């Protein structure tokens, strides 16, 4: 056992054994913290509220996650994004502190509240002098900040190098990711580590070996299904994000995930932070289903205190969450490409989750065949209709309306 493994064993963190689909780098990294064996599910403050957050809001969010059934569906993390901090600008010799007006009881009290209700608590900072919203960050104070987060009972850290390190060489970004990784491990508290770098420097190729559990594959999401072009040269819509991840499946596996960014389901174009005009219920369902298929972390970005009924129903679909949380941790791959796509995701019980995605503006039939899995016959279940569809030796063909994703589960029959 190496020193890191001993350290983790002492802290009660068990490193799970190798799985065939994990990247070699992640498995052999002494920095692996053994956490996030399935993609983290929860809520994050950024997409809806930006920096306008406070402890009353977060407590209400926790209560709403409980009473709505989202918590029991698997959404566990409640993550503070940027804007919790007291100071802006350069760090100097100050410590990081919560804004006393927004969080008068402090972050520890909030984390205690989250834990009492069965949730986990996440926080945000970054390397360098300031965060993306201009708040004082952690550069040069990694050990001090990691210890403080651990003493507050933090369970998840988003460490954001998107802004200060957007043009840095890969080696420099690797060093900043590594510093915080080591600092977190040294605290001996199990803290899931998100190295957020907006999909630059091919981060998926190396972040797991620096100890990260998740990394963004692109810039910020917009609340659009398919906006022509890249909004303001920065924001990616749902289809853009899916396309960015199309060849990245091999980098995902238990403990290390491609992060497609926080969910926009239920924002309905009302985000104070993101661009985008909102999406139809069919589009939000497709977005949520596809994020589940590609093993992205599932962090709700909407105001869960006031979710519309359709969005709530979407997020409460346990059969979809189960695809995302399958212990095999295989990210879906595209087996038929074009404007009508078929994605398949191998599941631990030998079955496959299948997405039939109609990206275009007209209703079309899309099919999947047992032959796609080298089977002679398959039993099919529709995970949005919650119905058994019978067994098929030939094509299983269904009508898919514009922008819809039909999500099926197929077993050999
Ligand atoms: C960047 C990240 C966002 C969010 C903001 C906070 O833009 O990509 O997800 O964390 O910073 O300032």
Short mmCIF file of C-alpha atoms and ligand atoms in Angstrom, two decimals:
data_model
loop_
_atom_site.label_atom_id
_atom_site.label_comp_id
_atom_site.label_asym_id
_atom_site.label_seq_id
_atom_site.Cartn_x
_atom_site.Cartn_y
_atom_site.Cartn_z
CA UNK A 1 0.00 0.00 0.00
CA UNK A 2 1.45 3.42 -0.89
CA UNK A 3 1.54 6.39 1.48
CA UNK A 4 -1.60 8.02 0.07
CA UNK A 5 -3.52 4.77 0.33
CA UNK A 6 -2.39 4.35 3.93
CA UNK A 7 -3.47 7.92 4.66
CA UNK A 8 -6.87 7.27 3.15
CA UNK A 9 -7.26 3.92 4.89
CA UNK A 10 -6.55 5.69 8.18
CA UNK A 11 -9.29 8.17 7.30
CA UNK A 12 -11.67 5.31 6.57
CA UNK A 13 -11.68 5.91 2.81
CA UNK A 14 -11.50 2.67 0.85
CA UNK A 15 -10.15 2.78 -2.68
CA UNK A 16 -12.42 0.59 -4.76
CA UNK A 17 -10.88 -2.05 -6.95
CA UNK A 18 -10.17 -1.52 -10.62
CA UNK A 19 -12.98 -1.68 -13.13
CA UNK A 20 -12.32 -2.54 -16.75
CA UNK A 21 -13.49 0.80 -18.12
CA UNK A 22 -11.47 3.09 -15.89
CA UNK A 23 -8.50 4.82 -17.43
CA UNK A 24 -5.15 3.37 -16.48
CA UNK A 25 -3.95 6.78 -15.32
CA UNK A 26 -6.78 7.23 -12.84
CA UNK A 27 -6.37 3.77 -11.40
CA UNK A 28 -2.66 3.97 -10.86
CA UNK A 29 -2.70 7.53 -9.55
CA UNK A 30 -1.61 7.64 -5.92
CA UNK A 31 -3.81 10.75 -5.74
CA UNK A 32 -7.05 8.83 -6.24
CA UNK A 33 -9.31 9.62 -3.26
CA UNK A 34 -11.61 6.64 -3.83
CA UNK A 35 -14.71 8.89 -3.95
CA UNK A 36 -17.51 9.53 -6.47
CA UNK A 37 -17.75 5.92 -7.61
CA UNK A 38 -20.92 7.07 -9.39
CA UNK A 39 -21.43 10.63 -10.73
CA UNK A 40 -22.28 13.17 -7.99
CA UNK A 41 -25.97 14.13 -7.95
CA UNK A 42 -27.32 17.23 -6.24
CA UNK A 43 -27.95 20.94 -6.64
CA UNK A 44 -25.70 23.93 -7.29
CA UNK A 45 -26.44 27.60 -6.74
CA UNK A 46 -24.84 29.08 -9.86
CA UNK A 47 -27.20 28.55 -12.81
CA UNK A 48 -30.21 30.21 -11.22
CA UNK A 49 -28.84 32.54 -8.57
CA UNK A 50 -25.29 33.49 -9.56
CA UNK A 51 -23.70 35.27 -6.61
CA UNK A 52 -27.07 36.20 -5.02
CA UNK A 53 -26.99 33.47 -2.41
CA UNK A 54 -27.45 33.42 1.36
CA UNK A 55 -28.04 30.93 4.17
CA UNK A 56 -31.83 31.36 4.25
CA UNK A 57 -32.04 30.51 0.57
CA UNK A 58 -29.79 27.46 0.94
CA UNK A 59 -31.77 26.14 3.91
CA UNK A 60 -34.98 26.56 1.92
CA UNK A 61 -33.38 24.72 -0.99
CA UNK A 62 -32.41 21.84 1.31
CA UNK A 63 -35.96 21.70 2.69
CA UNK A 64 -37.45 21.77 -0.81
CA UNK A 65 -35.11 19.01 -2.00
CA UNK A 66 -36.37 16.88 0.89
CA UNK A 67 -40.08 17.57 0.60
CA UNK A 68 -40.19 17.29 -3.20
CA UNK A 69 -38.66 13.79 -3.24
CA UNK A 70 -35.51 14.96 -5.06
CA UNK A 71 -33.32 13.89 -2.16
CA UNK A 72 -34.75 10.39 -2.08
CA UNK A 73 -34.32 10.16 -5.87
CA UNK A 74 -30.57 10.54 -5.29
CA UNK A 75 -29.83 14.29 -5.36
CA UNK A 76 -27.55 14.59 -2.33
CA UNK A 77 -25.06 17.39 -2.77
CA UNK A 78 -25.96 21.02 -2.08
CA UNK A 79 -23.14 23.04 -3.56
CA UNK A 80 -22.42 26.71 -2.94
CA UNK A 81 -20.85 28.15 -6.07
CA UNK A 82 -19.12 31.55 -6.33
CA UNK A 83 -20.40 34.41 -4.16
CA UNK A 84 -20.26 32.98 -0.62
CA UNK A 85 -17.00 34.79 0.15
CA UNK A 86 -16.59 38.01 2.10
CA UNK A 87 -13.70 39.60 0.20
CA UNK A 88 -13.07 40.58 -3.38
CA UNK A 89 -9.69 41.12 -4.96
CA UNK A 90 -6.24 39.97 -3.98
CA UNK A 91 -5.85 37.72 -0.97
CA UNK A 92 -2.94 39.33 0.85
CA UNK A 93 -2.66 37.78 4.29
CA UNK A 94 -6.39 37.37 4.85
CA UNK A 95 -8.18 34.10 5.41
CA UNK A 96 -11.16 33.13 3.30
CA UNK A 97 -14.33 34.04 5.18
CA UNK A 98 -18.02 33.79 4.35
CA UNK A 99 -19.82 37.06 3.67
CA UNK A 100 -21.26 37.91 7.13
CA UNK A 101 -24.39 39.45 5.64
CA UNK A 102 -25.19 36.49 3.41
CA UNK A 103 -24.05 33.77 5.82
CA UNK A 104 -24.24 35.23 9.36
CA UNK A 105 -24.25 31.75 10.97
CA UNK A 106 -21.18 30.66 9.01
CA UNK A 107 -20.68 27.79 6.59
CA UNK A 108 -20.15 25.15 9.27
CA UNK A 109 -23.66 25.75 10.66
CA UNK A 110 -25.06 25.41 7.15
CA UNK A 111 -23.10 22.20 6.52
CA UNK A 112 -24.38 20.86 9.85
CA UNK A 113 -27.94 21.63 8.75
CA UNK A 114 -27.33 19.87 5.42
CA UNK A 115 -25.86 16.82 7.15
CA UNK A 116 -28.73 16.63 9.66
CA UNK A 117 -31.12 16.43 6.71
CA UNK A 118 -29.03 13.73 5.00
CA UNK A 119 -27.34 15.98 2.42
CA UNK A 120 -23.72 16.70 1.61
CA UNK A 121 -22.32 20.21 1.36
CA UNK A 122 -20.17 21.61 -1.43
CA UNK A 123 -18.18 24.83 -1.75
CA UNK A 124 -16.32 26.77 -4.44
CA UNK A 125 -12.95 28.48 -4.75
CA UNK A 126 -10.13 28.68 -7.27
CA UNK A 127 -6.40 28.96 -7.69
CA UNK A 128 -4.75 32.32 -8.33
CA UNK A 129 -5.83 35.59 -6.75
CA UNK A 130 -9.53 35.78 -7.60
CA UNK A 131 -12.45 33.61 -8.71
CA UNK A 132 -14.40 34.13 -11.92
CA UNK A 133 -16.78 36.52 -10.14
CA UNK A 134 -13.84 38.48 -8.67
CA UNK A 135 -13.89 37.10 -5.13
CA UNK A 136 -10.69 36.36 -3.23
CA UNK A 137 -9.39 32.88 -4.06
CA UNK A 138 -7.01 30.24 -2.73
CA UNK A 139 -3.75 30.57 -4.72
CA UNK A 140 -0.81 29.99 -2.37
CA UNK A 141 -3.17 29.09 0.52
CA UNK A 142 -4.28 25.66 -0.64
CA UNK A 143 -3.37 23.81 2.56
CA UNK A 144 -4.94 26.42 4.85
CA UNK A 145 -8.16 26.54 2.80
CA UNK A 146 -8.49 22.79 2.43
CA UNK A 147 -8.11 22.40 6.19
CA UNK A 148 -10.70 25.08 6.80
CA UNK A 149 -13.18 23.47 4.38
CA UNK A 150 -12.63 20.11 6.10
CA UNK A 151 -13.21 21.70 9.53
CA UNK A 152 -16.50 23.12 8.23
CA UNK A 153 -17.62 19.65 7.13
CA UNK A 154 -17.37 20.27 3.40
CA UNK A 155 -17.91 17.20 1.17
CA UNK A 156 -17.34 18.59 -2.34
CA UNK A 157 -15.04 21.26 -3.73
CA UNK A 158 -15.38 22.98 -7.11
CA UNK A 159 -11.93 24.40 -7.79
CA UNK A 160 -12.31 26.77 -10.71
CA UNK A 161 -9.37 27.69 -12.92
CA UNK A 162 -11.59 28.81 -15.85
CA UNK A 163 -10.80 32.49 -15.55
CA UNK A 164 -7.30 33.12 -14.22
CA UNK A 165 -5.78 30.16 -16.03
CA UNK A 166 -7.71 30.25 -19.30
CA UNK A 167 -4.57 30.79 -21.38
CA UNK A 168 -2.03 28.89 -19.32
CA UNK A 169 0.07 26.03 -20.60
CA UNK A 170 -1.15 22.58 -19.57
CA UNK A 171 1.76 22.04 -17.19
CA UNK A 172 0.80 25.13 -15.19
CA UNK A 173 -2.87 24.10 -14.94
CA UNK A 174 -1.82 20.59 -13.91
CA UNK A 175 0.27 22.07 -11.12
CA UNK A 176 -2.59 24.12 -9.69
CA UNK A 177 -4.98 21.15 -9.87
CA UNK A 178 -2.39 18.96 -8.17
CA UNK A 179 -1.71 21.40 -5.33
CA UNK A 180 -5.31 21.45 -4.20
CA UNK A 181 -5.63 17.72 -4.74
CA UNK A 182 -2.77 17.08 -2.32
CA UNK A 183 -4.12 19.62 0.15
CA UNK A 184 -7.54 17.93 0.16
CA UNK A 185 -6.06 14.46 0.64
CA UNK A 186 -3.93 15.72 3.52
CA UNK A 187 -7.09 16.80 5.40
CA UNK A 188 -8.15 13.11 5.50
CA UNK A 189 -11.75 14.20 5.03
CA UNK A 190 -13.53 12.60 2.05
CA UNK A 191 -14.02 15.61 -0.22
CA UNK A 192 -15.06 15.06 -3.83
CA UNK A 193 -12.80 17.15 -6.05
CA UNK A 194 -14.09 18.98 -9.13
CA UNK A 195 -11.26 20.48 -11.18
CA UNK A 196 -13.29 23.01 -13.19
CA UNK A 197 -11.37 24.22 -16.24
CA UNK A 198 -14.08 24.80 -18.86
CA UNK A 199 -12.87 22.00 -21.15
CA UNK A 200 -9.51 23.57 -21.97
CA UNK A 201 -6.02 22.00 -22.08
CA UNK A 202 -7.64 18.61 -22.87
CA UNK A 203 -8.23 18.28 -19.15
CA UNK A 204 -9.99 14.91 -19.55
CA UNK A 205 -6.63 13.41 -20.52
CA UNK A 206 -4.91 14.17 -17.24
CA UNK A 207 -7.24 15.42 -14.47
CA UNK A 208 -7.97 11.98 -13.00
CA UNK A 209 -4.29 11.26 -12.56
CA UNK A 210 -4.00 14.55 -10.64
CA UNK A 211 -6.74 13.34 -8.30
CA UNK A 212 -9.84 15.04 -9.76
CA UNK A 213 -13.20 13.27 -9.62
CA UNK A 214 -14.83 15.42 -12.29
CA UNK A 215 -13.85 18.07 -14.81
CA UNK A 216 -15.91 20.23 -17.13
CA UNK A 217 -15.68 19.35 -20.81
CA UNK A 218 -16.79 22.80 -21.99
CA UNK A 219 -17.50 26.38 -21.12
CA UNK A 220 -20.73 27.30 -19.34
CA UNK A 221 -24.02 25.82 -20.51
CA UNK A 222 -26.75 28.06 -21.89
CA UNK A 223 -30.46 27.51 -21.39
CA UNK A 224 -30.92 26.55 -25.05
CA UNK A 225 -31.46 23.22 -26.73
CA UNK A 226 -29.90 24.25 -30.03
CA UNK A 227 -29.04 27.92 -30.44
CA UNK A 228 -27.52 28.60 -33.86
CA UNK A 229 -23.87 29.38 -33.12
CA UNK A 230 -22.13 29.77 -29.81
CA UNK A 231 -23.95 32.40 -27.72
CA UNK A 232 -21.74 35.40 -26.94
CA UNK A 233 -18.78 33.30 -28.12
CA UNK A 234 -18.83 31.50 -24.80
CA UNK A 235 -21.96 29.57 -23.87
CA UNK A 236 -22.70 26.09 -25.22
CA UNK A 237 -26.20 24.77 -25.72
CA UNK A 238 -27.30 21.19 -24.97
CA UNK A 239 -26.43 19.75 -28.39
CA UNK A 240 -23.03 21.55 -28.48
CA UNK A 241 -22.15 20.05 -25.14
CA UNK A 242 -23.21 16.55 -26.22
CA UNK A 243 -21.07 16.86 -29.34
CA UNK A 244 -18.05 17.97 -27.34
CA UNK A 245 -18.28 14.83 -25.25
CA UNK A 246 -18.85 12.39 -28.13
CA UNK A 247 -15.31 11.03 -28.19
CA UNK A 248 -14.57 11.33 -24.48
CA UNK A 249 -16.29 8.19 -23.14
CA UNK A 250 -13.01 6.43 -22.46
CA UNK A 251 -11.98 9.08 -19.93
CA UNK A 252 -14.99 8.47 -17.66
CA UNK A 253 -15.38 5.71 -15.08
CA UNK A 254 -15.97 5.15 -11.37
CA UNK A 255 -14.29 8.02 -9.52
CA UNK A 256 -13.61 10.20 -12.57
CA UNK A 257 -16.26 11.80 -14.75
CA UNK A 258 -16.67 14.09 -17.73
CA UNK A 259 -18.79 16.98 -16.44
CA UNK A 260 -21.22 18.39 -19.04
CA UNK A 261 -22.03 21.32 -16.68
CA UNK A 262 -24.92 21.87 -14.31
CA UNK A 263 -28.45 21.09 -15.43
CA UNK A 264 -30.71 23.77 -16.88
CA UNK A 265 -33.96 21.78 -16.44
CA UNK A 266 -36.60 24.10 -14.97
CA UNK A 267 -34.75 27.38 -15.48
CA UNK A 268 -37.31 28.32 -18.13
CA UNK A 269 -35.10 31.17 -19.36
CA UNK A 270 -35.25 32.88 -15.95
CA UNK A 271 -31.65 32.38 -14.85
CA UNK A 272 -30.05 35.50 -13.40
CA UNK A 273 -26.73 34.18 -14.61
CA UNK A 274 -26.89 32.17 -17.81
CA UNK A 275 -27.92 33.22 -21.28
CA UNK A 276 -30.68 31.33 -23.09
CA UNK A 277 -34.40 31.62 -23.50
CA UNK A 278 -35.49 28.34 -21.97
CA UNK A 279 -36.58 25.02 -23.40
CA UNK A 280 -39.74 23.00 -23.88
CA UNK A 281 -40.53 20.13 -21.55
CA UNK A 282 -39.56 17.66 -24.31
CA UNK A 283 -36.19 19.39 -24.66
CA UNK A 284 -35.51 19.51 -20.92
CA UNK A 285 -36.31 15.81 -20.72
CA UNK A 286 -33.91 15.08 -23.56
CA UNK A 287 -31.20 17.19 -21.87
CA UNK A 288 -31.65 15.42 -18.53
CA UNK A 289 -31.81 11.97 -20.12
CA UNK A 290 -28.67 12.55 -22.16
CA UNK A 291 -26.69 13.88 -19.17
CA UNK A 292 -27.70 10.68 -17.37
CA UNK A 293 -26.60 8.55 -20.36
CA UNK A 294 -23.16 10.16 -20.58
CA UNK A 295 -22.51 9.77 -16.82
CA UNK A 296 -22.28 13.49 -16.24
CA UNK A 297 -22.60 14.69 -12.66
CA UNK A 298 -26.27 15.69 -12.27
CA UNK A 299 -26.42 19.01 -10.45
CA UNK A 300 -29.80 20.71 -10.63
CA UNK A 301 -29.40 24.42 -11.41
CA UNK A 302 -32.99 25.62 -10.99
CA UNK A 303 -34.84 27.09 -8.01
CA UNK A 304 -36.20 23.84 -6.59
CA UNK A 305 -38.53 25.79 -4.28
CA UNK A 306 -40.57 26.80 -7.31
CA UNK A 307 -40.11 24.08 -9.90
CA UNK A 308 -42.86 23.70 -12.46
CA UNK A 309 -44.64 20.34 -12.34
CA UNK A 310 -43.16 19.05 -15.62
CA UNK A 311 -39.58 19.75 -14.55
CA UNK A 312 -40.13 18.17 -11.17
CA UNK A 313 -41.56 15.07 -12.82
CA UNK A 314 -38.55 14.95 -15.13
CA UNK A 315 -36.06 15.12 -12.26
CA UNK A 316 -37.97 12.58 -10.18
CA UNK A 317 -37.70 9.85 -12.82
CA UNK A 318 -35.72 7.29 -10.84
CA UNK A 319 -35.30 4.99 -13.84
CA UNK A 320 -33.31 7.74 -15.57
CA UNK A 321 -31.24 8.50 -12.44
CA UNK A 322 -30.48 4.77 -12.18
CA UNK A 323 -28.89 4.82 -15.63
CA UNK A 324 -26.55 7.58 -14.47
CA UNK A 325 -25.81 5.84 -11.17
CA UNK A 326 -25.13 2.39 -12.62
CA UNK A 327 -22.05 1.04 -10.79
CA UNK A 328 -20.29 -0.05 -13.99
CA UNK A 329 -19.84 3.66 -14.77
CA UNK A 330 -19.75 3.34 -18.55
CA UNK A 331 -20.41 6.57 -20.42
CA UNK A 332 -22.78 6.17 -23.39
CA UNK A 333 -21.33 6.03 -26.89
CA UNK A 334 -22.92 6.94 -30.23
CA UNK A 335 -23.57 3.86 -32.40
CA UNK A 336 -25.62 5.60 -35.13
CA UNK A 337 -24.76 9.22 -35.85
CA UNK A 338 -26.37 12.07 -37.78
CA UNK A 339 -29.43 14.18 -37.05
CA UNK A 340 -31.05 11.00 -35.70
CA UNK A 341 -28.69 9.53 -33.13
CA UNK A 342 -28.59 6.28 -31.20
CA UNK A 343 -26.55 6.27 -27.99
CA UNK A 344 -25.96 3.07 -26.00
CA UNK A 345 -24.73 2.65 -22.44
CA UNK A 346 -23.63 -0.69 -21.09
CA UNK A 347 -25.07 -1.48 -17.65
CA UNK A 348 -23.69 -3.66 -14.88
CA UNK A 349 -26.39 -6.36 -15.27
CA UNK A 350 -25.53 -6.92 -18.94
CA UNK A 351 -28.42 -4.80 -20.21
CA UNK A 352 -28.08 -1.58 -22.22
CA UNK A 353 -29.65 1.83 -21.80
CA UNK A 354 -30.44 3.29 -25.22
CA UNK A 355 -31.24 6.85 -26.26
CA UNK A 356 -32.97 7.54 -29.57
CA UNK A 357 -32.37 11.27 -30.08
CA UNK A 358 -34.12 13.28 -32.76
CA UNK A 359 -32.07 16.46 -33.15
CA UNK A 360 -34.05 17.81 -36.07
CA UNK A 361 -37.30 19.70 -36.53
CA UNK A 362 -39.54 16.94 -37.92
CA UNK A 363 -40.95 13.79 -36.38
CA UNK A 364 -39.00 10.71 -37.48
CA UNK A 365 -38.85 7.00 -36.77
CA UNK A 366 -35.68 5.75 -35.11
CA UNK A 367 -34.87 2.12 -34.48
CA UNK A 368 -32.56 -0.10 -32.51
CA UNK A 369 -31.96 -3.76 -33.16
CA UNK A 370 -30.86 -6.72 -30.98
CA UNK A 371 -28.07 -7.12 -33.54
CA UNK A 372 -26.59 -3.84 -32.30
CA UNK A 373 -25.65 -5.81 -29.15
CA UNK A 374 -24.91 -9.11 -30.93
CA UNK A 375 -28.13 -10.59 -29.55
CA UNK A 376 -30.84 -12.44 -31.47
CA UNK A 377 -33.72 -11.08 -29.42
CA UNK A 378 -34.19 -8.22 -26.93
CA UNK A 379 -36.76 -7.26 -24.31
CA UNK A 380 -37.49 -3.52 -24.30
CA UNK A 381 -38.64 -1.13 -21.57
CA UNK A 382 -39.50 2.53 -22.16
CA UNK A 383 -38.10 4.58 -19.25
CA UNK A 384 -40.28 7.64 -19.79
CA UNK A 385 -43.53 5.76 -20.35
CA UNK A 386 -42.52 3.25 -17.62
CA UNK A 387 -43.86 0.43 -19.76
CA UNK A 388 -42.63 -2.96 -20.93
CA UNK A 389 -42.68 -2.93 -24.73
CA UNK A 390 -42.24 -6.64 -25.32
CA UNK A 391 -39.51 -8.73 -26.97
CA UNK A 392 -38.18 -8.10 -30.49
CA UNK A 393 -36.05 -10.16 -32.86
CA UNK A 394 -36.00 -7.46 -35.55
CA UNK A 395 -35.87 -3.70 -35.26
CA UNK A 396 -37.63 -1.95 -32.40
CA UNK A 397 -38.79 1.19 -34.22
CA UNK A 398 -40.54 4.18 -32.64
CA UNK A 399 -41.72 7.62 -33.62
CA UNK A 400 -39.59 10.33 -32.01
CA UNK A 401 -40.89 13.90 -32.09
CA UNK A 402 -38.57 16.87 -32.75
CA UNK A 403 -35.86 17.27 -30.08
CA UNK A 404 -37.12 14.29 -28.12
CA UNK A 405 -34.94 11.54 -26.65
CA UNK A 406 -36.69 8.19 -26.21
CA UNK A 407 -34.90 6.34 -23.44
CA UNK A 408 -35.09 2.57 -23.45
CA UNK A 409 -33.55 -0.27 -21.57
CA UNK A 410 -32.83 -3.47 -23.45
CA UNK A 411 -32.13 -6.91 -22.02
CA UNK A 412 -31.15 -10.00 -24.00
CA UNK A 413 -34.25 -12.20 -24.41
C1 LIG B 1 -17.17 30.00 -14.16
C2 LIG B 1 -17.73 28.58 -14.10
C3 LIG B 1 -19.19 28.63 -13.64
C4 LIG B 1 -19.29 29.33 -12.30
C5 LIG B 1 -18.64 30.71 -12.36
C6 LIG B 1 -18.55 31.36 -11.00
O1 LIG B 1 -17.78 30.75 -15.15
O2 LIG B 1 -17.65 27.99 -15.38
O3 LIG B 1 -19.71 27.32 -13.56
O4 LIG B 1 -18.68 28.55 -11.32
O5 LIG B 1 -17.32 30.63 -12.89
O6 LIG B 1 -17.99 32.63 -11.04
#
